[in-house]
Coordinates of C-alpha atoms and ligand atoms in Angstrom, one line a residue:
D1 CA 95.8 113.6 142.2
V2 CA 96.5 110.5 140.0
G3 CA 99.5 109.6 142.3
S4 CA 97.4 107.0 144.0
Q5 CA 97.3 104.9 140.9
K6 CA 100.8 105.4 139.6
E7 CA 102.3 102.3 141.2
R8 CA 99.4 99.9 140.5
V9 CA 100.2 97.0 138.3
V10 CA 97.8 94.4 136.9
T11 CA 99.8 91.4 135.6
E12 CA 98.9 89.4 132.4
E13 CA 98.2 86.5 134.7
E14 CA 95.5 88.5 136.5
W15 CA 93.9 89.5 133.2
L16 CA 93.8 85.8 132.2
Q17 CA 92.2 85.0 135.5
K18 CA 89.5 87.7 135.0
W19 CA 88.6 86.0 131.7
E20 CA 88.6 82.5 133.4
M21 CA 86.4 83.8 136.2
G22 CA 84.1 85.7 133.9
N23 CA 85.0 89.0 135.6
I24 CA 84.6 90.9 132.4
G25 CA 82.3 93.7 133.4
F26 CA 84.1 95.8 130.8
H27 CA 82.7 93.8 127.9
K28 CA 79.8 95.5 126.1
E29 CA 77.4 92.9 124.6
Q30 CA 75.7 95.6 122.6
G31 CA 78.8 97.4 121.4
H32 CA 79.9 100.9 122.3
P33 CA 77.5 103.8 121.6
L34 CA 80.5 106.2 121.1
L35 CA 81.7 104.1 118.1
R36 CA 78.3 104.5 116.5
K37 CA 78.4 108.2 117.3
Y38 CA 81.9 108.9 115.9
L39 CA 82.0 106.3 113.2
D40 CA 82.2 109.0 110.5
V41 CA 85.1 110.5 112.2
L42 CA 87.0 107.2 112.3
L43 CA 86.3 106.4 108.7
N44 CA 86.5 109.9 107.3
G45 CA 84.9 108.9 104.1
R46 CA 87.4 106.1 103.4
S47 CA 86.6 102.5 102.7
G48 CA 88.5 99.3 103.0
L49 CA 90.6 100.5 106.0
R50 CA 92.9 98.6 108.2
I51 CA 91.5 99.2 111.7
F52 CA 93.4 98.3 114.9
F53 CA 91.8 97.2 118.2
P54 CA 94.6 97.3 120.9
L55 CA 93.8 95.1 123.9
C56 CA 90.7 94.0 122.1
G57 CA 89.0 91.5 124.4
K58 CA 86.0 90.2 122.5
A59 CA 84.8 93.6 121.4
V60 CA 81.7 93.2 119.2
E61 CA 82.7 96.4 117.3
M62 CA 85.3 94.3 115.5
K63 CA 82.5 92.4 113.9
W64 CA 80.6 95.7 113.0
L65 CA 83.6 97.1 111.2
A66 CA 84.5 93.9 109.4
D67 CA 80.9 93.7 108.2
M68 CA 81.3 97.2 106.7
G69 CA 84.2 95.9 104.6
H70 CA 87.2 97.0 106.7
N71 CA 90.1 94.8 107.8
V72 CA 90.2 94.4 111.5
I73 CA 93.4 93.6 113.4
G74 CA 93.3 93.1 117.2
V75 CA 95.7 92.0 119.9
E76 CA 94.7 90.3 123.1
V77 CA 96.6 88.3 125.7
S78 CA 93.7 86.0 126.5
E79 CA 93.3 83.1 124.1
Q80 CA 89.9 82.4 125.7
A81 CA 88.7 86.0 124.8
V82 CA 89.8 85.5 121.2
K83 CA 88.1 82.1 120.9
E84 CA 84.9 83.5 122.5
F85 CA 84.9 86.3 119.9
F86 CA 84.9 83.9 117.0
S87 CA 82.5 81.4 118.5
E88 CA 80.0 84.0 119.7
H89 CA 79.7 85.4 116.2
S90 CA 79.7 81.9 114.7
L91 CA 82.8 82.9 112.6
P92 CA 85.0 80.0 111.4
Y93 CA 88.7 80.8 111.9
C94 CA 92.1 79.2 111.6
E95 CA 95.0 79.7 113.9
E96 CA 98.7 79.8 113.1
P97 CA 101.9 80.7 114.9
V98 CA 103.5 84.1 114.5
P99 CA 107.1 83.3 113.4
E100 CA 108.5 86.6 114.7
I101 CA 107.0 86.3 118.2
L102 CA 107.8 83.3 120.4
G103 CA 104.6 81.6 121.7
A104 CA 102.2 84.0 119.9
K105 CA 99.4 82.8 117.7
M106 CA 97.3 84.6 115.1
F107 CA 93.6 83.7 114.8
Q108 CA 92.1 84.7 111.5
S109 CA 88.5 84.5 110.3
T110 CA 88.2 82.2 107.3
S111 CA 87.0 85.1 105.3
G112 CA 90.3 86.8 106.1
N113 CA 89.1 90.2 107.3
I114 CA 89.5 89.7 111.0
S115 CA 93.0 88.9 112.4
L116 CA 93.5 88.7 116.2
Y117 CA 97.0 88.3 117.6
C118 CA 97.1 86.4 120.8
C119 CA 100.2 87.9 122.6
S120 CA 101.2 91.0 124.5
I121 CA 100.7 94.2 122.6
Y122 CA 104.3 95.0 123.5
D123 CA 105.5 92.2 121.3
L124 CA 104.1 93.8 118.2
S125 CA 105.8 96.2 115.7
S126 CA 104.9 97.6 112.4
S127 CA 107.2 95.1 110.7
I128 CA 104.9 92.4 112.0
V129 CA 101.5 93.9 111.7
G130 CA 102.0 96.7 109.3
K131 CA 100.5 100.2 109.9
F132 CA 96.9 101.1 110.5
D133 CA 94.5 103.7 109.0
G134 CA 92.3 103.8 112.1
V135 CA 92.3 102.9 115.8
W136 CA 89.5 102.1 118.2
D137 CA 91.1 102.5 121.7
R138 CA 88.4 101.7 124.2
G139 CA 89.5 99.9 127.4
A140 CA 93.1 99.9 126.1
L141 CA 95.0 103.0 127.1
V142 CA 92.9 103.1 130.3
A143 CA 93.7 99.4 131.0
V144 CA 97.5 99.7 130.5
N145 CA 99.4 99.9 133.7
P146 CA 100.3 103.6 134.4
C147 CA 104.0 102.7 134.4
D148 CA 103.7 101.4 130.8
R149 CA 101.7 104.4 129.3
Q150 CA 104.6 106.0 127.6
R151 CA 105.7 102.8 126.1
Y152 CA 102.2 102.1 124.9
A153 CA 101.7 105.5 123.4
S154 CA 105.0 105.4 121.5
L155 CA 104.2 101.9 120.2
M156 CA 100.7 103.1 119.0
I157 CA 102.3 106.1 117.3
S158 CA 104.7 103.8 115.5
L159 CA 101.8 101.6 114.3
V160 CA 99.7 104.2 112.6
E161 CA 99.8 105.8 109.1
K162 CA 100.3 109.6 108.9
N163 CA 96.7 110.3 108.0
A164 CA 95.3 107.8 110.5
T165 CA 92.3 108.5 112.7
Y166 CA 92.5 107.5 116.4
L167 CA 89.4 107.3 118.5
L168 CA 90.2 107.1 122.3
V169 CA 87.7 106.5 125.0
T170 CA 88.7 107.4 128.6
V171 CA 86.9 107.4 131.9
S172 CA 86.7 110.4 134.2
Y173 CA 86.5 109.8 137.9
D174 CA 88.3 110.5 141.2
P175 CA 91.4 108.2 141.2
N176 CA 91.5 108.2 145.0
K177 CA 88.2 106.4 145.2
H178 CA 88.9 103.5 142.8
K179 CA 92.2 101.7 142.2
G180 CA 91.5 100.8 138.6
P181 CA 91.6 99.5 135.9
P182 CA 90.2 101.3 134.2
F183 CA 92.7 104.0 135.2
Y184 CA 92.1 107.7 135.2
V185 CA 94.2 109.3 132.5
P186 CA 93.9 113.1 132.6
E187 CA 93.5 114.9 129.3
S188 CA 96.8 116.8 130.0
E189 CA 98.6 113.4 130.1
I190 CA 96.9 112.3 126.8
K191 CA 98.2 115.5 125.2
S192 CA 101.8 114.9 126.4
L193 CA 101.7 111.2 125.4
F194 CA 100.3 111.6 121.9
G195 CA 101.5 115.2 121.2
Ligands
SAH201 N1 88.9 96.7 124.5 C1 88.1 95.6 125.0 C2 88.7 95.0 126.3 C3 89.0 95.9 127.4 S1 89.7 95.2 128.9 C4 86.7 96.1 125.2 O1 86.4 97.3 124.9 O2 85.9 95.3 125.6 C5 91.4 95.1 128.5 C6 91.8 93.8 127.8 O3 93.2 93.9 127.5 C7 91.6 92.5 128.5 O4 90.8 91.6 127.7 C8 93.0 92.0 128.8 O5 93.0 90.5 128.8 C9 93.8 92.6 127.7 N2 95.2 92.9 127.9 C10 95.8 93.3 129.1 N3 97.1 93.6 128.9 C11 97.4 93.3 127.7 C12 98.6 93.3 126.9 N4 99.8 93.7 127.4 N5 98.5 92.9 125.6 C13 97.4 92.5 125.0 N6 96.2 92.5 125.7 C14 96.2 92.8 127.0

């Protein structure tokens, strides 16, 4: 019964507060073992990919993939998270406005291979960020408010190339025992969202 989580909404303001308060238990200092495990599936023998990190936080896996020669593009509402990412990896960066999105900024590593958009993911479109060859979706679909899942999935589908690979991490638990996020997204729903 996922009904118990259906109405739950976490506002952007609440996410910003989590970052300010340091309530970021979701952040994995050592990176995610499942990305190591399934790296070959994500890359599928290809090099120089454009890889998207939706709701990226300060995920260290962005640095891993950039170091392997890929282009990493992320989106995150918290400017604090974005700045912490660059400073914790001692990466110099520049910031610039995004003309198409009011109030948005893009933070880019000086080397050019990591670009993090600071805005809501719902402000993005393929005309602004292009299309991606790969997606690492960890703490993203499961962090999206249940009422926004359909919109999120449609957007993600519009942002990927035809032959893209999409790694999705979900969490399995009894949704009556925890209000989320992360939310419980049953496999049947994933199938209907992504087809
Ligand atoms: N994927 C990251 C972070 C997961 S937590 C990781 O694996 O560590 C979810 C993140 O999404 C938070 O950092 C939050 O600030 C951000 N977020 C929430 N709603 C968002 C939105 N609409 N657009 C962009 N980022 C959002």
